[in-house]
Short mmCIF file of C-alpha atoms and ligand atoms in Angstrom, two decimals:
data_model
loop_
_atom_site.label_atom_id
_atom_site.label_comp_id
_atom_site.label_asym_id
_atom_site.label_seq_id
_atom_site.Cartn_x
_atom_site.Cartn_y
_atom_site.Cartn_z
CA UNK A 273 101.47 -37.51 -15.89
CA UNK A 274 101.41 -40.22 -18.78
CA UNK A 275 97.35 -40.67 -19.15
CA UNK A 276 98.35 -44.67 -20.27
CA UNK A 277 101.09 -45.52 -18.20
CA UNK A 278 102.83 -49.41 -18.55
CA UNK A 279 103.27 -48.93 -15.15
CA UNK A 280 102.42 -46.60 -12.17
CA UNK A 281 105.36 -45.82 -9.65
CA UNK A 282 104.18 -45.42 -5.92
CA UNK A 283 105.16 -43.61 -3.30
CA UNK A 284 104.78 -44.92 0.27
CA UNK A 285 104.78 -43.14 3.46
CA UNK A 286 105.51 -45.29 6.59
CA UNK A 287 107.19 -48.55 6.79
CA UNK A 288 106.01 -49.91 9.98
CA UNK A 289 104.04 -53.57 9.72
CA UNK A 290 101.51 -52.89 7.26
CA UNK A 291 104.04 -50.88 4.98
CA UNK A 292 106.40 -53.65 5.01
CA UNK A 293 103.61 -56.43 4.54
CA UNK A 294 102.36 -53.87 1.30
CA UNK A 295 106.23 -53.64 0.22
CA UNK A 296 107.14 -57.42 0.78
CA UNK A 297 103.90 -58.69 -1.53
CA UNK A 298 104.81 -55.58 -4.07
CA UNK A 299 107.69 -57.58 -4.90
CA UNK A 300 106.62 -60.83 -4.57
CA UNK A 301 103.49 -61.01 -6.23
CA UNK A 302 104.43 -58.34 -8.78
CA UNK A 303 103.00 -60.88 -11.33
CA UNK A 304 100.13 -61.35 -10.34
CA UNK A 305 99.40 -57.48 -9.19
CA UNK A 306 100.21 -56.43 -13.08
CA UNK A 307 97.17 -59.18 -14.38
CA UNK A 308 95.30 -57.96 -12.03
CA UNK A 309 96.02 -54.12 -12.48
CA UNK A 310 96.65 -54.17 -15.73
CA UNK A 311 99.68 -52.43 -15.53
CA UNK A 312 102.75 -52.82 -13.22
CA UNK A 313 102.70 -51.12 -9.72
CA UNK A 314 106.14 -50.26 -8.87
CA UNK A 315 107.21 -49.02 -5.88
CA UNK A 316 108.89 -45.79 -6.62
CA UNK A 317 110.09 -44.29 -3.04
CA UNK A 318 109.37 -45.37 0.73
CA UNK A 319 109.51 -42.77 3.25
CA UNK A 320 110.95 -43.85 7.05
CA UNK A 321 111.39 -42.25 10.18
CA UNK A 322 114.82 -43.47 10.87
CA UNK A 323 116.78 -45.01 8.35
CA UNK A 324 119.08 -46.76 10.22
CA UNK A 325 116.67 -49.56 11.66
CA UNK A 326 116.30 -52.56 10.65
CA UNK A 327 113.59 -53.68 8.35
CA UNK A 328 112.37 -57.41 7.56
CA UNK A 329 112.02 -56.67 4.05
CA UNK A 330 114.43 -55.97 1.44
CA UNK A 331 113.99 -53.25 -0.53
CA UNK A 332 115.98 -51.94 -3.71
CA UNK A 333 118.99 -49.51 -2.71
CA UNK A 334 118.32 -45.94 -2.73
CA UNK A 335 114.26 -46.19 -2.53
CA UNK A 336 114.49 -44.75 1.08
CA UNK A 337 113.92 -41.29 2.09
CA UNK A 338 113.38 -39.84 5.15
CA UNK A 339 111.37 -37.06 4.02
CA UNK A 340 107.84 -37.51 2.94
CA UNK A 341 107.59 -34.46 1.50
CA UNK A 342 109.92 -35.56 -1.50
CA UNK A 343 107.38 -38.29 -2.33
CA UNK A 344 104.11 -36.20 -1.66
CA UNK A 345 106.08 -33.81 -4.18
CA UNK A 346 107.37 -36.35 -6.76
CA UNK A 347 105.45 -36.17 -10.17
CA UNK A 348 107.07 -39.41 -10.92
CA UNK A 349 105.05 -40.83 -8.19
CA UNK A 350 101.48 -40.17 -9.08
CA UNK A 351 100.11 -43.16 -6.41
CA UNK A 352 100.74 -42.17 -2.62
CA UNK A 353 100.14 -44.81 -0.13
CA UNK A 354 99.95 -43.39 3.39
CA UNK A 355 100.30 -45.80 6.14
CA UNK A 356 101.91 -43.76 8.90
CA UNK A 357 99.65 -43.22 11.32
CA UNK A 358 98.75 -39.98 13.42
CA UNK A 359 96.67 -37.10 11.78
CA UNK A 360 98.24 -33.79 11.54
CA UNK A 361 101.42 -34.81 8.96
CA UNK A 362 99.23 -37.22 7.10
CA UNK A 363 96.47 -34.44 6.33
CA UNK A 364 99.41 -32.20 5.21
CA UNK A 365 100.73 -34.72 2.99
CA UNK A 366 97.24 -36.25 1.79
CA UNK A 367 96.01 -32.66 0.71
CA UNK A 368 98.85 -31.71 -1.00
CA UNK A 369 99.18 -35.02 -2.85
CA UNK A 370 95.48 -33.97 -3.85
CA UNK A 371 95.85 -30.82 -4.82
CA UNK A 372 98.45 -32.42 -7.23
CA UNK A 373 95.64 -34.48 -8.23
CA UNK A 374 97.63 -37.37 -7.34
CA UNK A 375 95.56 -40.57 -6.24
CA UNK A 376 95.79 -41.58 -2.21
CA UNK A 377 95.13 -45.02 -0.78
CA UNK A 378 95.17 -44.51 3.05
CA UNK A 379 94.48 -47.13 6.30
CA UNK A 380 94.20 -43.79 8.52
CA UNK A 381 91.21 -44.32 9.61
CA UNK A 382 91.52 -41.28 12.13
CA UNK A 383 92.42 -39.22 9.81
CA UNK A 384 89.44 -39.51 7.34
CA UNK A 385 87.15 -39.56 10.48
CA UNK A 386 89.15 -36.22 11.78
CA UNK A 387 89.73 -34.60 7.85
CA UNK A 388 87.45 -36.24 5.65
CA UNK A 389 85.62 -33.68 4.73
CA UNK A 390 87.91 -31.59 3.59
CA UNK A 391 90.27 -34.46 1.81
CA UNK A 392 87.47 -35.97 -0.21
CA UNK A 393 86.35 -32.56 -1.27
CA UNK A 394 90.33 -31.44 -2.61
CA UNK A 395 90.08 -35.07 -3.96
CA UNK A 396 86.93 -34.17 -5.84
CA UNK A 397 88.27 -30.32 -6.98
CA UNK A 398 91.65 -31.79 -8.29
CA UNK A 399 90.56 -35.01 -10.01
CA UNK A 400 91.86 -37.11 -7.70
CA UNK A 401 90.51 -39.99 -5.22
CA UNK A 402 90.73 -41.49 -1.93
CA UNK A 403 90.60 -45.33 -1.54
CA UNK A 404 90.18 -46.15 1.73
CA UNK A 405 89.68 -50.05 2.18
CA UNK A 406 92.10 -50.86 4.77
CA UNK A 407 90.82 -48.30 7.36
CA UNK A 408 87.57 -50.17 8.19
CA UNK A 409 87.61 -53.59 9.59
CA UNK A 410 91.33 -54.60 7.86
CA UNK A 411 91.08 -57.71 5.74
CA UNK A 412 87.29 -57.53 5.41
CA UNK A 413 86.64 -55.61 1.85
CA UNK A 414 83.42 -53.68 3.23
CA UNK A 415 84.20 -50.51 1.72
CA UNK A 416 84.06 -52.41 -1.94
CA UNK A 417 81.00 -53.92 -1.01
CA UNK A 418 79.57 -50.89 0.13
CA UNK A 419 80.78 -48.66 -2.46
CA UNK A 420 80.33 -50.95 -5.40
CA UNK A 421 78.35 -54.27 -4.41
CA UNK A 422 75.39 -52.85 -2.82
CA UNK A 423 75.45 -49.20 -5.26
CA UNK A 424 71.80 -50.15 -5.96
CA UNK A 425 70.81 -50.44 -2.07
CA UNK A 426 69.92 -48.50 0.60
CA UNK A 427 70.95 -49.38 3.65
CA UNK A 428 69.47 -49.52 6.19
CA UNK A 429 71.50 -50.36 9.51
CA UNK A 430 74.80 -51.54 9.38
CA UNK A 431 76.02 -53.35 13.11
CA UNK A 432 80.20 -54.04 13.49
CA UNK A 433 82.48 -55.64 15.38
CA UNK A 434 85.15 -53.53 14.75
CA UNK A 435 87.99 -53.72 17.27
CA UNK A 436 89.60 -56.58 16.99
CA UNK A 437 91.32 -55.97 20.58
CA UNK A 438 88.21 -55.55 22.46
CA UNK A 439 86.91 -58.50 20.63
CA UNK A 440 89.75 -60.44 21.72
CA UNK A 441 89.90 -59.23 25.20
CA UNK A 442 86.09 -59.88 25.50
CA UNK A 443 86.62 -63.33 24.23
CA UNK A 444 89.29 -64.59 26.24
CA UNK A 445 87.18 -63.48 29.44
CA UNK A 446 84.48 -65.38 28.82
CA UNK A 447 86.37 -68.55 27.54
CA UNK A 448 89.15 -68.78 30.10
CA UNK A 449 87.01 -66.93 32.93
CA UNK A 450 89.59 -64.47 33.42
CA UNK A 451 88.87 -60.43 34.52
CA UNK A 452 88.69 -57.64 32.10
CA UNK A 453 92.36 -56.39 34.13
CA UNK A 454 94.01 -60.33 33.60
CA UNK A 455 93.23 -60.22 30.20
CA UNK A 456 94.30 -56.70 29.40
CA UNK A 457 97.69 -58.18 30.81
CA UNK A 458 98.19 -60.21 28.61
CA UNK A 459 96.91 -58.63 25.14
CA UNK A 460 99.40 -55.87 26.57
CA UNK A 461 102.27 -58.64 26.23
CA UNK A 462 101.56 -59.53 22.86
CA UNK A 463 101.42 -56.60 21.74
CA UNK A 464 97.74 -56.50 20.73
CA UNK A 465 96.51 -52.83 22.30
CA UNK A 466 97.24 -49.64 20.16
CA UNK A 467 99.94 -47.47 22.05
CA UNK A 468 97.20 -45.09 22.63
CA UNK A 469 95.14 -47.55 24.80
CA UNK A 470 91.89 -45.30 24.40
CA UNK A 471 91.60 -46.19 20.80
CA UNK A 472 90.80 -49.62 21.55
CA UNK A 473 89.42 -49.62 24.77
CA UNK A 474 87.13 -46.39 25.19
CA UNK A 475 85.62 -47.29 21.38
CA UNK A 476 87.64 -44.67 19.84
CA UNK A 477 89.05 -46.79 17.13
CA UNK A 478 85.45 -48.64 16.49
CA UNK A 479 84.02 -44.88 16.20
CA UNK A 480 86.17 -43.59 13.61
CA UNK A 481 85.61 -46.32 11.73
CA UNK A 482 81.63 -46.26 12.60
CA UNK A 483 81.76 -42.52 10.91
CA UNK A 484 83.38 -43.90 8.05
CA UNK A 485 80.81 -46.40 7.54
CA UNK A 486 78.06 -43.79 8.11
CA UNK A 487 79.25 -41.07 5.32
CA UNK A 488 79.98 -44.19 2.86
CA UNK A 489 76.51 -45.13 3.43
CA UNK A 490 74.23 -42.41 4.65
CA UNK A 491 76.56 -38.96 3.03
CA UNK A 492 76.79 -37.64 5.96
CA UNK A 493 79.92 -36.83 8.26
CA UNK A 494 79.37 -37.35 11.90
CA UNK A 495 81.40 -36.18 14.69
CA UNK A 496 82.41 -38.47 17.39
CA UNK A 497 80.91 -35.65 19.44
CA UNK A 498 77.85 -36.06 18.58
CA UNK A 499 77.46 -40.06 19.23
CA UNK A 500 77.42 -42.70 22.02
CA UNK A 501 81.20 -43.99 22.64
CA UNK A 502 81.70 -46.18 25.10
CA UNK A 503 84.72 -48.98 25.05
CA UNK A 504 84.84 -52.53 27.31
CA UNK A 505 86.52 -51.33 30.56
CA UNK A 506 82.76 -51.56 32.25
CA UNK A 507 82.19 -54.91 30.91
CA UNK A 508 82.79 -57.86 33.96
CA UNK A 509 83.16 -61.61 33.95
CA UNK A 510 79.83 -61.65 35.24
CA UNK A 511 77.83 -59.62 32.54
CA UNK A 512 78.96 -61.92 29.92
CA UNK A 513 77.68 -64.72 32.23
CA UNK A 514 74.47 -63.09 32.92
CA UNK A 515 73.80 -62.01 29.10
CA UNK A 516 74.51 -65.56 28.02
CA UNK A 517 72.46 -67.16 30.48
CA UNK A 518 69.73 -64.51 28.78
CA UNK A 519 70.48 -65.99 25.30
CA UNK A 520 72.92 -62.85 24.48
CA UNK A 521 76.50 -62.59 24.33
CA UNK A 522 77.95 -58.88 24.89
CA UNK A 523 79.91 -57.70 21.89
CA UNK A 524 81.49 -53.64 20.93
CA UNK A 525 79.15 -52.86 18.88
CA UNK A 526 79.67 -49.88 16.52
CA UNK A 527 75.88 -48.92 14.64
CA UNK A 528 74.52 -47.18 11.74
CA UNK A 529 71.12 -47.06 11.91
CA UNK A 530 68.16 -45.31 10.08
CA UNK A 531 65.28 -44.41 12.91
CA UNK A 532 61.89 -43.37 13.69
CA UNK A 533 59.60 -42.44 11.09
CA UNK A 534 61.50 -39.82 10.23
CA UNK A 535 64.59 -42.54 9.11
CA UNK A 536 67.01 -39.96 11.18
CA UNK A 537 70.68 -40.79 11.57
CA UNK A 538 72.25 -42.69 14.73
CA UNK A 539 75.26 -43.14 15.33
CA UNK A 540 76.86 -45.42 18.02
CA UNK A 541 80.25 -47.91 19.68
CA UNK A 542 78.30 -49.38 22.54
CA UNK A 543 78.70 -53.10 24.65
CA UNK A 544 75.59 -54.43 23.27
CA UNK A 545 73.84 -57.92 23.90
CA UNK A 546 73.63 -59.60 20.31
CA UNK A 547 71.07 -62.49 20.27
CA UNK A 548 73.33 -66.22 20.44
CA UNK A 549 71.26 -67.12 17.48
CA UNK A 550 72.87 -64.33 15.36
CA UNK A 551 76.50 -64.83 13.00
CA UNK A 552 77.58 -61.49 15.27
CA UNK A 553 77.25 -63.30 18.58
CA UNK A 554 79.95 -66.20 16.94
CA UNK A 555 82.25 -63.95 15.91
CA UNK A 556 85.31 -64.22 18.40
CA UNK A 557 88.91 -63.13 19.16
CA UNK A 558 90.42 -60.61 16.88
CA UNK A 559 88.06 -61.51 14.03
CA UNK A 560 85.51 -58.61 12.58
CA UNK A 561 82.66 -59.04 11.62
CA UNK A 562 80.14 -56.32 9.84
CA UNK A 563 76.21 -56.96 9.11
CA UNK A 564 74.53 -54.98 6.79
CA UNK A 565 70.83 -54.60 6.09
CA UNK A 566 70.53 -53.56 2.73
CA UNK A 567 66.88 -53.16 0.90
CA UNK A 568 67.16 -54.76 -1.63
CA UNK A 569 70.41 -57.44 -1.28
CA UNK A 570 69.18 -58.01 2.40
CA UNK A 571 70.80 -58.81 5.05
CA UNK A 572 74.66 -59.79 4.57
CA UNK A 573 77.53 -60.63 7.24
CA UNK A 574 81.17 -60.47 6.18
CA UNK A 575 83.44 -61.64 8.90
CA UNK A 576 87.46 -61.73 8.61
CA UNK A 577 90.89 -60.85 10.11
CA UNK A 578 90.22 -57.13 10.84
CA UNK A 579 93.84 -56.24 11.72
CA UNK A 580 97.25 -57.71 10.93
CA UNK A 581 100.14 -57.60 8.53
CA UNK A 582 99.00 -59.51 6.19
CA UNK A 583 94.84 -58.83 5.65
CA UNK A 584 95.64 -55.24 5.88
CA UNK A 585 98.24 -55.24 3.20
CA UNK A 586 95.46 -57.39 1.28
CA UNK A 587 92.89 -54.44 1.49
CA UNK A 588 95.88 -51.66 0.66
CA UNK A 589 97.09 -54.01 -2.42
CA UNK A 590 93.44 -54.30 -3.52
CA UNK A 591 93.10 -50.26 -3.11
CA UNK A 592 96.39 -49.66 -5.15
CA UNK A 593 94.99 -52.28 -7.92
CA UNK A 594 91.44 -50.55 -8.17
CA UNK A 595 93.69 -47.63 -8.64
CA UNK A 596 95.30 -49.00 -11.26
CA UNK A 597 92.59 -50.37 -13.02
CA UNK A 598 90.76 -47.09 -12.91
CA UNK A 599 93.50 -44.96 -13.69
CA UNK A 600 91.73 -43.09 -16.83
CA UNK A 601 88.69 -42.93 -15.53
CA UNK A 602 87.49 -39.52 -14.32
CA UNK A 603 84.67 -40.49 -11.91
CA UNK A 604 85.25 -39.59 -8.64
CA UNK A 605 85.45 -42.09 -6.01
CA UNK A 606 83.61 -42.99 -3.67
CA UNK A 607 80.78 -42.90 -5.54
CA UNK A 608 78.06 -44.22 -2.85
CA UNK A 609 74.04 -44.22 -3.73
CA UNK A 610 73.72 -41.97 -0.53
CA UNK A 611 70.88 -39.38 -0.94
CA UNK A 612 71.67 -35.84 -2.08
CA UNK A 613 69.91 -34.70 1.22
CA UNK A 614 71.92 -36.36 3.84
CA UNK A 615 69.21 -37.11 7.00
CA UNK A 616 68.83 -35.21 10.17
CA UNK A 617 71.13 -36.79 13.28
CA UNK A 618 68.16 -38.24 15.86
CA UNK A 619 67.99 -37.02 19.05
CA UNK A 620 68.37 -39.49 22.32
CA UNK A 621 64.70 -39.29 22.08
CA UNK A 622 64.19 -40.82 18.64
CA UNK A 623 66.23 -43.79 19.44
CA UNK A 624 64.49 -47.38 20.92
CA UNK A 625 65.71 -50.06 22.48
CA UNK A 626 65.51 -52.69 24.97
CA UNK A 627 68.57 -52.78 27.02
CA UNK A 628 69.99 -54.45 29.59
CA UNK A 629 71.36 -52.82 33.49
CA UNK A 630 73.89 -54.53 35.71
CA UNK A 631 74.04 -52.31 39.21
CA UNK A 632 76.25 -53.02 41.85
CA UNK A 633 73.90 -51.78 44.85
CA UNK A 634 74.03 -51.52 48.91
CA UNK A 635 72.15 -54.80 49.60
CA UNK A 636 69.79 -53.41 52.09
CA UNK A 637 66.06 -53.18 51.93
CA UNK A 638 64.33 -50.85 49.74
CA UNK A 639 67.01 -50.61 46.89
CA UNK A 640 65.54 -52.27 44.85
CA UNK A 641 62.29 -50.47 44.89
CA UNK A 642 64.54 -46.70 44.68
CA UNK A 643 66.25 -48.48 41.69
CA UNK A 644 62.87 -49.53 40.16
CA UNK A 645 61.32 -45.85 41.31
CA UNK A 646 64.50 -44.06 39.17
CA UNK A 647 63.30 -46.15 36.04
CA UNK A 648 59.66 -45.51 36.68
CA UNK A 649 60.26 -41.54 37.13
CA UNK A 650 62.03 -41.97 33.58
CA UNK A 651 59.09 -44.04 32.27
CA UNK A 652 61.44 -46.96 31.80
CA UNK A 653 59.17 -50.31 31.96
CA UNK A 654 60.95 -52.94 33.27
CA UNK A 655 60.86 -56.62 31.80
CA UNK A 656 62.72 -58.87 34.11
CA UNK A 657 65.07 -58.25 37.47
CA UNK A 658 67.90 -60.84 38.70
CA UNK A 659 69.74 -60.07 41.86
CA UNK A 660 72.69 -61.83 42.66
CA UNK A 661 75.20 -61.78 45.88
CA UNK A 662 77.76 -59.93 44.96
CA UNK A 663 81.49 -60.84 45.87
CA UNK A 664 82.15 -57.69 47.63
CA UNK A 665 80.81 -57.21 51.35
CA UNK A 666 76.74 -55.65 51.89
CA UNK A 667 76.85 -55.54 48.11
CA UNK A 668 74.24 -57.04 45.73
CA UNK A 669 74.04 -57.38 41.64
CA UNK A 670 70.75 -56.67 40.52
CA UNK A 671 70.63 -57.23 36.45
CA UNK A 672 67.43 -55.43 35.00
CA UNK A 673 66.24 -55.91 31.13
CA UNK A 674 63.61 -53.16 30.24
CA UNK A 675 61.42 -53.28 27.46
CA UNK A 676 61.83 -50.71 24.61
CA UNK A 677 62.94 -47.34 25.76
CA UNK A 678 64.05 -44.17 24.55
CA UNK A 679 68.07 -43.65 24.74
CA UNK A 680 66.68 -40.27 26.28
CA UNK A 681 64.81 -41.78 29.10
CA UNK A 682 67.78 -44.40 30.10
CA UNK A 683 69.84 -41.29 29.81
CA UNK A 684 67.85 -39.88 32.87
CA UNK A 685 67.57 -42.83 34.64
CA UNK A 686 71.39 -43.76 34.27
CA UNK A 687 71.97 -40.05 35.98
CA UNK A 688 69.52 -40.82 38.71
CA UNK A 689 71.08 -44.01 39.30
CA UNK A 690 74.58 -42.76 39.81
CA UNK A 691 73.61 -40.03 41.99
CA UNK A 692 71.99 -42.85 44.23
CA UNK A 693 74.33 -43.82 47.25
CA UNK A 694 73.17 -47.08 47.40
CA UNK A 695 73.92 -47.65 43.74
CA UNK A 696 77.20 -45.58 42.63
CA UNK A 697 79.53 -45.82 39.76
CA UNK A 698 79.77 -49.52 39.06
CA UNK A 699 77.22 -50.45 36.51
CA UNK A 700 76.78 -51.56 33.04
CA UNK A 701 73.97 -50.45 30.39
CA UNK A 702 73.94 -51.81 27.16
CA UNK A 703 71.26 -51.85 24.48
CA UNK A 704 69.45 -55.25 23.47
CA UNK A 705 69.61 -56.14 19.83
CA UNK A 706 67.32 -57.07 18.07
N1 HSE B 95 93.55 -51.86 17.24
C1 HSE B 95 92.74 -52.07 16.08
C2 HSE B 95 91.87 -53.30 16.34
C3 HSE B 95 93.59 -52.23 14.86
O1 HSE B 95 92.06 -53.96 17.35
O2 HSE B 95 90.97 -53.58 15.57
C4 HSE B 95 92.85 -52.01 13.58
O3 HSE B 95 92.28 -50.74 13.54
#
């Protein structure tokens, strides 16, 4: 590989919306890529699935393959871009581009969550890198912030909206008073929900990118196994009526936050009542938004498009520019100010927070003391109860907020509570923040 090359040929692996967004503004804004880059980024091969569909953006004859391995493989291509999607073929490709100590600019955010590990490690035993920008929270450039901004901080807690669907769906049920089902209609229709519906509405898409977050900032890899994920589908018309009229509006949360004494590690994608006096609560639709609380920057919100053609391409042309730029260099990347001794995960037990319980209960007397007995028994203090008649025949809504708990302790009283008759499965918990 030329150590100073005039330019730096690319190989690209999927051609799907983001590829084609990254190809079309490849060619149109070469330009202004090379001024920024300092050299030109060419695209050097495109790999497809099938090679007879029709694409939106022209690309020069021959540069499509249908076999990625011939790009992974390529020496002429020293820059792979993977934007394909799925986990299994990209970690094939993405370590053996490493191994070749070939640079890799990935939005896969499953994949790092999945293979991270092992990637950035290869990455780091070959000489090459990983830049990752577009997998977290699309247009929004918090990995650069993260990575390079705030190097001198430690941060503290970080707090994201970072499913745009759920944000949207959310959004449009509070604003057009429309069911969690109506509106799930009609994201379906426009195409907003990943193919693999969990991702975006069981908080698997917000968790991946929550672990990302947490090894950028903490150095430590966390399983999705071993933190809180739960998506919207819980979430009703009425509990973003109720948290409003509380002063709250219920957002997906995904958090990274230092606790306890100790400063242990939690990890969590939760519905979570954000205070209406915060930039979070504002943030609607398919926007993003990330706050971080860094020691010595302080607090700082970056909101944007956080999926998309277009803001996702941004954050994959600004990954294959730092490439560029840094092309001689031979520090690794990311190079993050997390401590050599990653902390401890925190147990249930170590974690605090108010939160706030929507039941759906038999409306008959004494519920609401066996409801307020289940809390108790879990020493779960409780700071205000609202019952409401529910739609639904001999039902009632109670709505509880407790004072600070222990995620332990509303563990054992959520059990208690769905083992109760008179309360069941339909209930919401979220934690209150602050
Ligand atoms: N489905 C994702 C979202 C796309 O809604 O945010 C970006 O990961």
């Amino acid at each position: 590989m030329n150590p100073s090359p005039e330019e730096i040929r690319i190989g690209l692996i999927g051609f799907g919306t983001v590829g084609q967004g990254v190809g079309q503004y490849l060619q149109e804004r070469a330009d202004a890529l090379t001024r920024a880059a300092g050299r030109r980024l060419v695209l050097g091969g495109v790999a497809v699935r099938d090679l007879s569909r029709r694409r939106t953006v022209d690309l020069p004859p021959g540069l499509l393959t249908a076999d990625p391995w011939k790009l992974v493989r390529d020496p002429g291509l020293p820059l792979l871009c993977e934007l394909a999607g799925g986990t299994e073929d990209p970690r094939a490709w993405t370590a053996e581009a490493l191994r070749l100590g070939k640079t890799v600019v990935t939005a896969n955010k499953a994949l790092l969550c999945d293979h991270g590990e092992e990637l950035f490690a290869l990455a780091h035993e070959h000489g090459g890198r990983i830049l990752f920008e577009a997998s977290v929270a699309g247009g929004i450039p918090v990995i650069e912030v993260l990575r390079d901004s705030l190097a001198a901080n430690r941060v503290e807690r970080i707090l994201g909206i970072l499913n745009g669907t759920s944000n949207y769906i959310l959004t449009r049920m509070e604003q057009d008073g429309l069911s969690f089902g109506e509106v799930l209609e009609s994201a379906r229709a426009n195409g907003f929900v990943e193919a693999d519906e969990s991702l975006d509405l069981d908080g698997w898409d917000a968790a991946h990118k929550t672990v990302l977050l947490a090894w950028l900032t903490q150095g430590r890899w966390v399983s999705t196994g071993s933190m809180t994920v739960e998506g919207i589908r819980r979430v009703r018309l009425d509990d973003l009526r109720y948290a409003r009229e509380m002063g709250y509006r219920i957002k997906l949360i995904g958090a990274v936050e230092r606790v306890g004494t100790a400063g242990r590690l939690a990890l969590s994608v939760r519905p979570s009542l954000v205070p209406l006096d915060t930039l979070l609560a504002d943030v609607d639709g398919v926007f993003n938004a990330v706050r971080i609380d860094a020691d010595l920057a302080g607090p700082l919100d970056l909101i944007g498009r956080g999926a998309g053609q277009d803001p996702t391409a941004s954050a994959v042309l600004a990954d294959l520019v730092a490439a560029a730029r840094q092309w001689e260099s031979s520090t690794p990347l990311p190079v993050h100010l997390a401590p050599p001794d990653p902390p401890e995960l925190a147990a249930p037990a170590e974690q605090e927070h108010a939160a706030y319980l929507r039941l759906t209960v038999v409306d008959r007397s004494g519920v609401l003391s066996e409801v307020a007995g289940s809390l108790s028994r879990a020493g779960i203090s409780i700071a205000s109860v609202l019952q409401r008649e529910h739609g639904g025949h001999d039902r009632a809504t109670l709505v509880l907020l407790t004072h600070r708990c222990t995620q332990a302790a509303l563990d054992e009283a959520v059990r208690a509570l769905a083992a109760d008759e008179s309360v069941g499965d339909d209930f919401l918990v979220c934690p209150i923040l602050d």
